[in-house]
Short mmCIF file of N, CA, C and O and ligand atoms in Angstrom, two decimals:
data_model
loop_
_atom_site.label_atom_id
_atom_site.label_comp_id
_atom_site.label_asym_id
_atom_site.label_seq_id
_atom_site.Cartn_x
_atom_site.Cartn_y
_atom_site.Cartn_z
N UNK U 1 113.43 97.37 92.51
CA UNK U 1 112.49 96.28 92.83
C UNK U 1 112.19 95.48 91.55
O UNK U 1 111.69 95.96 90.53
N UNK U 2 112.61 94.06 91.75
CA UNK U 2 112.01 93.43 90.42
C UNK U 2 110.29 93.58 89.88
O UNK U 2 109.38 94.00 90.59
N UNK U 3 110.19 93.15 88.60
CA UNK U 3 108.95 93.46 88.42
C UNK U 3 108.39 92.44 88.95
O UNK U 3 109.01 91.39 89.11
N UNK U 4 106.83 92.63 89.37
CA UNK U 4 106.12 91.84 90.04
C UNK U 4 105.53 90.56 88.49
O UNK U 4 105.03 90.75 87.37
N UNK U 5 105.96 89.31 89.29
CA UNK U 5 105.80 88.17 88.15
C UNK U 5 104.59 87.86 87.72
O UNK U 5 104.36 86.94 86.93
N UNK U 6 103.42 88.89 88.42
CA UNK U 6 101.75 88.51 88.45
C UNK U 6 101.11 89.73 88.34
O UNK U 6 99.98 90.12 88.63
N UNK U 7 102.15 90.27 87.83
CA UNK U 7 101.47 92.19 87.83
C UNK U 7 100.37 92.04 86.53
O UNK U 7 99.35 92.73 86.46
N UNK U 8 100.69 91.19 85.70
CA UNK U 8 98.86 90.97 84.34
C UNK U 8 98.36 89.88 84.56
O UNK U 8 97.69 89.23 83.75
N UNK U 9 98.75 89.44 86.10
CA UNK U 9 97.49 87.93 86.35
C UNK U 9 96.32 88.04 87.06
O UNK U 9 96.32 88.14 88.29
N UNK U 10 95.28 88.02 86.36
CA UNK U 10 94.08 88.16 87.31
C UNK U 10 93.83 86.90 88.55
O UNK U 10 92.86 86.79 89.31
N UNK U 11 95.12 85.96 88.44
CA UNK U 11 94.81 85.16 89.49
C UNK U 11 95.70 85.62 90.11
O UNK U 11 95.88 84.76 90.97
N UNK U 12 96.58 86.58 90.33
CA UNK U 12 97.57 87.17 91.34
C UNK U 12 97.56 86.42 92.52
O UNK U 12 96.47 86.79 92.95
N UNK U 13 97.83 85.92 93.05
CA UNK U 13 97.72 85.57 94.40
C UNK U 13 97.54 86.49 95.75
O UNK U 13 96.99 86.15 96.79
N UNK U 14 98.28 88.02 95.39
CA UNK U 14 98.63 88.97 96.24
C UNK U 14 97.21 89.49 96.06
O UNK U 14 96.72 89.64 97.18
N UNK U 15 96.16 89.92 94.87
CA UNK U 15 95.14 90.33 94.78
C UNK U 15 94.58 91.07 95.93
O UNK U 15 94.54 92.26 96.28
N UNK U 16 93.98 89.52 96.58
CA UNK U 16 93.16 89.97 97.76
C UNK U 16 93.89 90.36 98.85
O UNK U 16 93.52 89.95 99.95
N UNK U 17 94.58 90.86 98.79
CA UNK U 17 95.51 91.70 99.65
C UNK U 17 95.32 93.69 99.57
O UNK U 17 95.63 94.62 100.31
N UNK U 18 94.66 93.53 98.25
CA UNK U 18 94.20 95.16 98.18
C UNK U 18 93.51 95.31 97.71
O UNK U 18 93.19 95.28 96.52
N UNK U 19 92.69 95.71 99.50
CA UNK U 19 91.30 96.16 99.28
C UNK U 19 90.95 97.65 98.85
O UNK U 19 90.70 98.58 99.62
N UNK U 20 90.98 97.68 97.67
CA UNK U 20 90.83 98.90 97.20
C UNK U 20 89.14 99.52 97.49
O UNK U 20 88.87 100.72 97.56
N UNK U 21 88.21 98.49 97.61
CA UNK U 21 86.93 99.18 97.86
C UNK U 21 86.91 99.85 99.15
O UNK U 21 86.54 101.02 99.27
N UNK U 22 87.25 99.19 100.05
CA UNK U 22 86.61 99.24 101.05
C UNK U 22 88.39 100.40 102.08
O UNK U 22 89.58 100.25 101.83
N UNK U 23 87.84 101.27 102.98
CA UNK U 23 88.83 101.62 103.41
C UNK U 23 88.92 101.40 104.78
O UNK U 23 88.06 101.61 105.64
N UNK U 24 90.28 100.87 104.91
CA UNK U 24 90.69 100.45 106.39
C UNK U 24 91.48 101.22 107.44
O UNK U 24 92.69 101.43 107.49
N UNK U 25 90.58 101.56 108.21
CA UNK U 25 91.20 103.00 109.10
C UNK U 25 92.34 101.87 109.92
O UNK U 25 92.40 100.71 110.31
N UNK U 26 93.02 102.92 109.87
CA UNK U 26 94.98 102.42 110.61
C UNK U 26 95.04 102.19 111.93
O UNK U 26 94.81 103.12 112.70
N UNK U 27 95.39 100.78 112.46
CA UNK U 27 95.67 101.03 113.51
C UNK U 27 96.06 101.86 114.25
O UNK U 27 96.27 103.03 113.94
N UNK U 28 96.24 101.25 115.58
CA UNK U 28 96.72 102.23 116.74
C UNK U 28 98.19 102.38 116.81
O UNK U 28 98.57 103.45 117.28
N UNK U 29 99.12 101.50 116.43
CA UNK U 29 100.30 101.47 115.86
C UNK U 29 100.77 102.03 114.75
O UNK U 29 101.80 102.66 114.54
N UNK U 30 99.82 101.70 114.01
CA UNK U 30 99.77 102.88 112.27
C UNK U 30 99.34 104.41 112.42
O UNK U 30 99.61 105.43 111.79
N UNK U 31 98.69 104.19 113.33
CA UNK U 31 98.69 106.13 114.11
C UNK U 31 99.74 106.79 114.29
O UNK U 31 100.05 107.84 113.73
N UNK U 32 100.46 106.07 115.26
CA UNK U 32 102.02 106.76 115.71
C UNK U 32 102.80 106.63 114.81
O UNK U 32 103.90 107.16 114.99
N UNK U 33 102.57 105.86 113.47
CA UNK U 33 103.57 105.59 112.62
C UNK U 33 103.42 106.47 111.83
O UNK U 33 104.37 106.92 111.19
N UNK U 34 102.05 106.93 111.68
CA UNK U 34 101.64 108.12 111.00
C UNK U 34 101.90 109.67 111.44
O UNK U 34 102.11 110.69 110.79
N UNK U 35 101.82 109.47 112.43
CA UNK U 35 101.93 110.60 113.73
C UNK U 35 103.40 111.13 112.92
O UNK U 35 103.51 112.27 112.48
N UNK U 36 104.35 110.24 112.83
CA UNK U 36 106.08 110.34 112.93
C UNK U 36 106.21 110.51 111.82
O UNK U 36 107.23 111.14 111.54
N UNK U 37 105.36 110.12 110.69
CA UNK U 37 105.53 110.57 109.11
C UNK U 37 105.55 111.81 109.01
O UNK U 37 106.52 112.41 108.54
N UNK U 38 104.32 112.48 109.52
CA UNK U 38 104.07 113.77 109.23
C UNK U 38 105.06 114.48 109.90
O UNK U 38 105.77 115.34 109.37
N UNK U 39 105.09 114.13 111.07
CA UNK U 39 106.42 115.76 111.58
C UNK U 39 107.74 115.19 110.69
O UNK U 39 108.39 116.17 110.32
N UNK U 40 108.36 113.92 110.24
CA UNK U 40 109.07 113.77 109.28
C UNK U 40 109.09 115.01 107.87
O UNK U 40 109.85 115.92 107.52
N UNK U 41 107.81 114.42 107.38
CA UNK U 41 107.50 114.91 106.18
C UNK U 41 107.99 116.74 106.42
O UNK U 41 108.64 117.51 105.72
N UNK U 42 107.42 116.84 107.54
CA UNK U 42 107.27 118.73 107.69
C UNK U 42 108.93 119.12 107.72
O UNK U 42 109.34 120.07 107.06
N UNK U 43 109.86 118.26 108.58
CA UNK U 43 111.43 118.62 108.99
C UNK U 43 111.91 118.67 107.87
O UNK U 43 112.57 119.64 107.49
N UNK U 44 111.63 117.48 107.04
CA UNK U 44 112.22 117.17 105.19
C UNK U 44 112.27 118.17 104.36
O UNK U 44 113.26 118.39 103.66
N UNK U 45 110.66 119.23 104.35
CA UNK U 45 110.37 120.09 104.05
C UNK U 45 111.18 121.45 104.26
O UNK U 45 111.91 122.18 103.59
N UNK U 46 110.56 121.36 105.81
CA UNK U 46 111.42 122.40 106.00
C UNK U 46 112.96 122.91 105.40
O UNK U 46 113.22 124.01 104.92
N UNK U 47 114.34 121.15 105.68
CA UNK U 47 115.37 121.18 105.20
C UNK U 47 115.28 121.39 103.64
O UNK U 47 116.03 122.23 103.16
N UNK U 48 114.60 120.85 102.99
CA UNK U 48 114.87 120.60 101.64
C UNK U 48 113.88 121.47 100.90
O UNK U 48 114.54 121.56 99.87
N UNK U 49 113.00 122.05 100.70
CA UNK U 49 112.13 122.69 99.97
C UNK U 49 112.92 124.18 99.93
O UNK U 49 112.60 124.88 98.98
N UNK U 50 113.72 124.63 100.68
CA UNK U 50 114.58 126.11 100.01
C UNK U 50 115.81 125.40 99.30
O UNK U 50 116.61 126.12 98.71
N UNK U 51 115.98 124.24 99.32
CA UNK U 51 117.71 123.83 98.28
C UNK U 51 116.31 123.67 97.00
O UNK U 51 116.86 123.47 95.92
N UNK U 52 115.42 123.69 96.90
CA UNK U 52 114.53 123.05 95.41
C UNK U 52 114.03 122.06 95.05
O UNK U 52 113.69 121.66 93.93
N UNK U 53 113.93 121.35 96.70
CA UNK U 53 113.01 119.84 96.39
C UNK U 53 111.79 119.81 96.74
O UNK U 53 111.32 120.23 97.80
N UNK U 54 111.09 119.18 95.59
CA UNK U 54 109.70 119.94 96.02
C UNK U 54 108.89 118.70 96.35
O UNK U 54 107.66 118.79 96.44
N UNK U 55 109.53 117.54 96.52
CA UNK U 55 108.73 115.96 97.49
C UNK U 55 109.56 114.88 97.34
O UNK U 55 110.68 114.86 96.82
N UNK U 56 108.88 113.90 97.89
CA UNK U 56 109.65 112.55 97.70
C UNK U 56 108.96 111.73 96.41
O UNK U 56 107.88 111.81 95.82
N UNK U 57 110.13 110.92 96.27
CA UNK U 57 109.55 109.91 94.82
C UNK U 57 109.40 108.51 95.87
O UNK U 57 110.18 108.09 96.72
N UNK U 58 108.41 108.12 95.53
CA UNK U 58 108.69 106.55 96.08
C UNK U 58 108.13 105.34 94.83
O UNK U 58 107.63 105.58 93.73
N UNK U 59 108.35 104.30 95.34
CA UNK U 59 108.07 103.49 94.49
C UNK U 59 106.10 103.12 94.71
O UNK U 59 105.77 103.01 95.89
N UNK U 60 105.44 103.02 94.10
CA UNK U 60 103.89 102.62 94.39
C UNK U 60 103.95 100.94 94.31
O UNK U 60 104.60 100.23 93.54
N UNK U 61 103.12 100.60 95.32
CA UNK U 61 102.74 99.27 95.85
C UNK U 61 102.05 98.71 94.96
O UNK U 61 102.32 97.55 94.65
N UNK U 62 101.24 99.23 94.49
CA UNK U 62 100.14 99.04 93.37
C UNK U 62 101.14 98.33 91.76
O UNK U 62 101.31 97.19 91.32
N UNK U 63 101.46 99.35 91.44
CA UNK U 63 102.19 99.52 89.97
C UNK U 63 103.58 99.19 90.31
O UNK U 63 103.89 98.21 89.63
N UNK U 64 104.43 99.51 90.97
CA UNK U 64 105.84 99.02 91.09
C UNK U 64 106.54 100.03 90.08
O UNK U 64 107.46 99.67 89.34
N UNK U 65 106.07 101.25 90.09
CA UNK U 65 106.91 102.01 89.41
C UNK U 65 106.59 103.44 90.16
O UNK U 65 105.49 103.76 90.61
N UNK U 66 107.61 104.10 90.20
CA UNK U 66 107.94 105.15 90.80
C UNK U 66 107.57 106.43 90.41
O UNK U 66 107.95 107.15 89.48
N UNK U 67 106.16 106.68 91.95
CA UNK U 67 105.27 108.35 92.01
C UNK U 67 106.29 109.46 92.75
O UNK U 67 107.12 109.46 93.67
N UNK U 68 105.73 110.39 91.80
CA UNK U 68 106.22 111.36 92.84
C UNK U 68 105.09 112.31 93.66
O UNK U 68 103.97 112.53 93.21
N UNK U 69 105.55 112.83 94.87
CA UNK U 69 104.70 113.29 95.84
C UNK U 69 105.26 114.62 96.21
O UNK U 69 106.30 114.80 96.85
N UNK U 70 104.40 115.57 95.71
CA UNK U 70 104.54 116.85 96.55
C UNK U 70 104.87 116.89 97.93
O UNK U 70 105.06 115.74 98.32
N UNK U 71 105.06 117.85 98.98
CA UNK U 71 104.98 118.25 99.93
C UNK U 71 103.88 118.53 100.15
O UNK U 71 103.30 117.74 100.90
N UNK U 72 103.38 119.27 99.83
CA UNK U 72 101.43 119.29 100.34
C UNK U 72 100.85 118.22 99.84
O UNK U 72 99.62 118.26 99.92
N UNK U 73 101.25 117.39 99.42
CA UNK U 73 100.55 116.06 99.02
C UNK U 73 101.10 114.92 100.07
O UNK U 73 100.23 114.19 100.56
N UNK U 74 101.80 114.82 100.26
CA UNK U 74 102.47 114.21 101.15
C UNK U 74 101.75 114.26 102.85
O UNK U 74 101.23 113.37 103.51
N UNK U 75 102.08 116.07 103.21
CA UNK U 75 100.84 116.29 104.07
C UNK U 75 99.24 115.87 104.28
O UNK U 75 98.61 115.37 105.20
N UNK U 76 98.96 116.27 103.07
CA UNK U 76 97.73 115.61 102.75
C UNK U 76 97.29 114.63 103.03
O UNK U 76 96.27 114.36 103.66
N UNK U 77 98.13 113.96 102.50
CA UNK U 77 97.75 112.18 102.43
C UNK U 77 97.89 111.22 103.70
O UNK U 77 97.30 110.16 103.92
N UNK U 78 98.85 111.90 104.49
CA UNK U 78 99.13 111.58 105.86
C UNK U 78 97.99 112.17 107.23
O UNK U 78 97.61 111.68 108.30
N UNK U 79 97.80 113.16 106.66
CA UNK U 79 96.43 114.19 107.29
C UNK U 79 94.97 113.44 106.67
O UNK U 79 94.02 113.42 107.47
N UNK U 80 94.81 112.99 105.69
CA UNK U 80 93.40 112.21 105.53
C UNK U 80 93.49 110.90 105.89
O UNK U 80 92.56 110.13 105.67
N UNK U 81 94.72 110.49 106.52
CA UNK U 81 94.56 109.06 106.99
C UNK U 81 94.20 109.18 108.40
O UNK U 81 93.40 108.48 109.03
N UNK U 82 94.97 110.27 108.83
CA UNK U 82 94.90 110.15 110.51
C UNK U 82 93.43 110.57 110.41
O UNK U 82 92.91 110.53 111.52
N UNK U 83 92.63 110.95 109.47
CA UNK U 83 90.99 111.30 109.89
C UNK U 83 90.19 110.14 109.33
O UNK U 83 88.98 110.25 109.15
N UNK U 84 90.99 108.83 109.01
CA UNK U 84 89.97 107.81 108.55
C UNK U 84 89.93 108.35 107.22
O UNK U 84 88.88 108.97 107.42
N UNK U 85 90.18 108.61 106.14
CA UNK U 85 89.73 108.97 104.74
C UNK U 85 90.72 108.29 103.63
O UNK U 85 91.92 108.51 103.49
N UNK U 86 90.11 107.65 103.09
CA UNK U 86 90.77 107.12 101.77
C UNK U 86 91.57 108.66 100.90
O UNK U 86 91.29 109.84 100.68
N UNK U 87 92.59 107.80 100.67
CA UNK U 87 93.31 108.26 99.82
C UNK U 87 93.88 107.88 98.38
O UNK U 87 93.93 106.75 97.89
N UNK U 88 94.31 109.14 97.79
CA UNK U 88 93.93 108.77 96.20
C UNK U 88 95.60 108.17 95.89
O UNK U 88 96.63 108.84 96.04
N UNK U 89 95.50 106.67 95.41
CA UNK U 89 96.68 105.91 95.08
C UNK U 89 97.62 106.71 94.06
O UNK U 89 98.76 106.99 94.42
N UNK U 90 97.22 107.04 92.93
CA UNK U 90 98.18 107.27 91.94
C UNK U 90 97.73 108.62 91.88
O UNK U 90 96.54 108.94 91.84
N UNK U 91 98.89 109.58 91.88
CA UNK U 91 99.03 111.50 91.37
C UNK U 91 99.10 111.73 90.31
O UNK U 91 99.87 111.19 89.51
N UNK U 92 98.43 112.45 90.13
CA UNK U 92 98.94 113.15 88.28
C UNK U 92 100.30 113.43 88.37
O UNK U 92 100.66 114.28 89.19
N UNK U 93 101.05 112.91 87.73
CA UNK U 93 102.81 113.20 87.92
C UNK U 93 103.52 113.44 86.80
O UNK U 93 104.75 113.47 86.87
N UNK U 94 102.62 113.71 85.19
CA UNK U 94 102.62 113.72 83.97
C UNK U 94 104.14 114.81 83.53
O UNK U 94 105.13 114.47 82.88
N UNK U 95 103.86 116.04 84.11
CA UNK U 95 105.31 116.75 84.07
C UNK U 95 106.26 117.09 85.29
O UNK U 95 106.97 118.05 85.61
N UNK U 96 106.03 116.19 85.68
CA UNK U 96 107.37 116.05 87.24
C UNK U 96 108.35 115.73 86.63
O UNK U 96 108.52 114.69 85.99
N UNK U 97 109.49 117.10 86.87
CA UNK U 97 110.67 116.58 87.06
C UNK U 97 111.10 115.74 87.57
O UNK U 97 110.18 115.68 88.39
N UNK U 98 111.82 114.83 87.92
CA UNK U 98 112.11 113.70 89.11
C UNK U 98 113.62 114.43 89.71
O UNK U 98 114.23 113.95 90.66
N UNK U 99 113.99 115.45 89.09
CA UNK U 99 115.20 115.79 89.47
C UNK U 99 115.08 116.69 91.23
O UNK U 99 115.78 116.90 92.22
N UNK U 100 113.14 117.05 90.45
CA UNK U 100 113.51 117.66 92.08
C UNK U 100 112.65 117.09 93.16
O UNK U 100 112.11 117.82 93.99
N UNK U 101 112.48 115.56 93.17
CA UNK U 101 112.22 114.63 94.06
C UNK U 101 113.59 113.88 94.74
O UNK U 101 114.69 113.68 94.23
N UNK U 102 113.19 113.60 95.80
CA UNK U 102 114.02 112.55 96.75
C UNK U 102 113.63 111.40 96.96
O UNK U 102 112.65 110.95 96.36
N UNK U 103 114.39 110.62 97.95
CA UNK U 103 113.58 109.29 98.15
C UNK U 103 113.36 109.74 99.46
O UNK U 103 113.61 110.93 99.64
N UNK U 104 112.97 109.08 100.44
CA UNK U 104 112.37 108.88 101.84
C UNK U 104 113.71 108.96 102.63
O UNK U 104 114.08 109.85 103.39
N UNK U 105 114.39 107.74 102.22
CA UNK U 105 115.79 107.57 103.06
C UNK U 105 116.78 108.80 102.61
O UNK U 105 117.55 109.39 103.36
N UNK U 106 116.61 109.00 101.50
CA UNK U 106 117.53 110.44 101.42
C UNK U 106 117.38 111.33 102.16
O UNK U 106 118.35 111.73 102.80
N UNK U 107 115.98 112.00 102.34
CA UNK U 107 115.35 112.75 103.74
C UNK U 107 115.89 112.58 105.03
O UNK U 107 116.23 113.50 105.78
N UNK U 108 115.98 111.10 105.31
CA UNK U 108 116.64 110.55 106.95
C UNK U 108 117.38 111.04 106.95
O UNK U 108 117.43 111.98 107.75
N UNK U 109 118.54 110.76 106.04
CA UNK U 109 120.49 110.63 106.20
C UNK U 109 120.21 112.13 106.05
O UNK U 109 120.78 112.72 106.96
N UNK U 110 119.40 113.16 105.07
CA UNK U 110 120.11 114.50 105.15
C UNK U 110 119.28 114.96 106.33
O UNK U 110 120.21 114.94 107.13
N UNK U 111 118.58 115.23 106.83
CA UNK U 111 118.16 115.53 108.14
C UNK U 111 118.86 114.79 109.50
O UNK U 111 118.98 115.56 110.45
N UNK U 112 119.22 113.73 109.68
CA UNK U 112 120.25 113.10 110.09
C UNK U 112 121.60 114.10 110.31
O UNK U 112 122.28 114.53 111.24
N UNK U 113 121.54 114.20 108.90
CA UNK U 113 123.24 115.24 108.56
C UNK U 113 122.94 116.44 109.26
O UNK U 113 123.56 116.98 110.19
N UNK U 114 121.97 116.76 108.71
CA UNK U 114 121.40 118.51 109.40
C UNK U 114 121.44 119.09 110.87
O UNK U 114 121.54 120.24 111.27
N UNK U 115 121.30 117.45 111.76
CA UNK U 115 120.74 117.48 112.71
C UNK U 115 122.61 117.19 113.48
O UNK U 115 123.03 117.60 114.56
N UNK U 116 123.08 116.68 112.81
CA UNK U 116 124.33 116.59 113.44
C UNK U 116 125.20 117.82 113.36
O UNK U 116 126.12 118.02 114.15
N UNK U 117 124.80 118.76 112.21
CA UNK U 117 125.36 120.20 112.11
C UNK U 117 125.13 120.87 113.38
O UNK U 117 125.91 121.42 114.15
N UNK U 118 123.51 120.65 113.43
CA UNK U 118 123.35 121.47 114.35
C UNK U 118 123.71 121.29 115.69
O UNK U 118 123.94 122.31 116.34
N UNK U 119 123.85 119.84 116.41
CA UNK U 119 124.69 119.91 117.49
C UNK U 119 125.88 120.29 117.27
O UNK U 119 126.28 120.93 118.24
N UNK U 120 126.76 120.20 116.35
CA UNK U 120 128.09 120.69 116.27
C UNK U 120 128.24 121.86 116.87
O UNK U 120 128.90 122.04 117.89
N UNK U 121 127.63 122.69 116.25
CA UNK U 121 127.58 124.31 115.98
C UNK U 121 127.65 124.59 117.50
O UNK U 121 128.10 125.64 117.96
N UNK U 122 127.19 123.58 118.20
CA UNK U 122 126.84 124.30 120.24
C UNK U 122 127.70 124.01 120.97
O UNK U 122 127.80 124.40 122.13
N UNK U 123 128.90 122.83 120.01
CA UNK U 123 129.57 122.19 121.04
C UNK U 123 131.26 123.37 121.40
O UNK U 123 132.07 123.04 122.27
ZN1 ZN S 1 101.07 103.35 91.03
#
């Protein structure tokens, strides 16, 4: 992602776009979207946390540089939204390996993959 051209402008234009005070419980569409994160997050887990991955890296909206997220953080954060609760933007990520993070879409395609093993195996 390029860097953002207004990331040290206090006239950002995007600014008021994040409302960091105030917290905005998720739609009814952002429910189910949430709903599908979490059993995501848990399958990801499941597949990938015995090979040694211990979350996803994504890029932050905020900063434009790339957090990493536990698995119980991940849970977490998806579990205090579906209850209405703000959540904390940036993780302490000070000694994260990144080697044993993924991205999101890596998760898809190998659960994807996983999931095509496993019909194989019946046919
Ligand atoms: Zn950030």
């Amino acid at each position: 992602m390029p860097p953002d051209p207004f990331a040290n402008d206090p006239n950002d234009p995007a600014s008021f776009l994040e409302p960091d005070e105030e917290f905005v419980p998720p739609t009814p569409e952002e429910i189910v979207a949430l709903h599908e994160d979490l059993s995501n997050v848990r399958l990801f887990r499941s597949l990938l946390e015995p090979r040694g991955i211990r979350g996803i890296g994504m890029v932050c909206e905020d900063c434009e540089e790339l957090h990493f997220y536990d698995w119980e953080i991940m849970e977490y954060n998806i579990t205090s939204l579906l209850n209405n609760q703000a959540i904390p933007v940036h993780e302490p990520g000070a000694k994260t390996n990144p080697d044993h993070y993924v991205s999101w879409d890596y998760c898809l395609g190998y659960a994807d993959a996983a999931g095509a093993m496993e019909t194989r195996r019946w046919l």
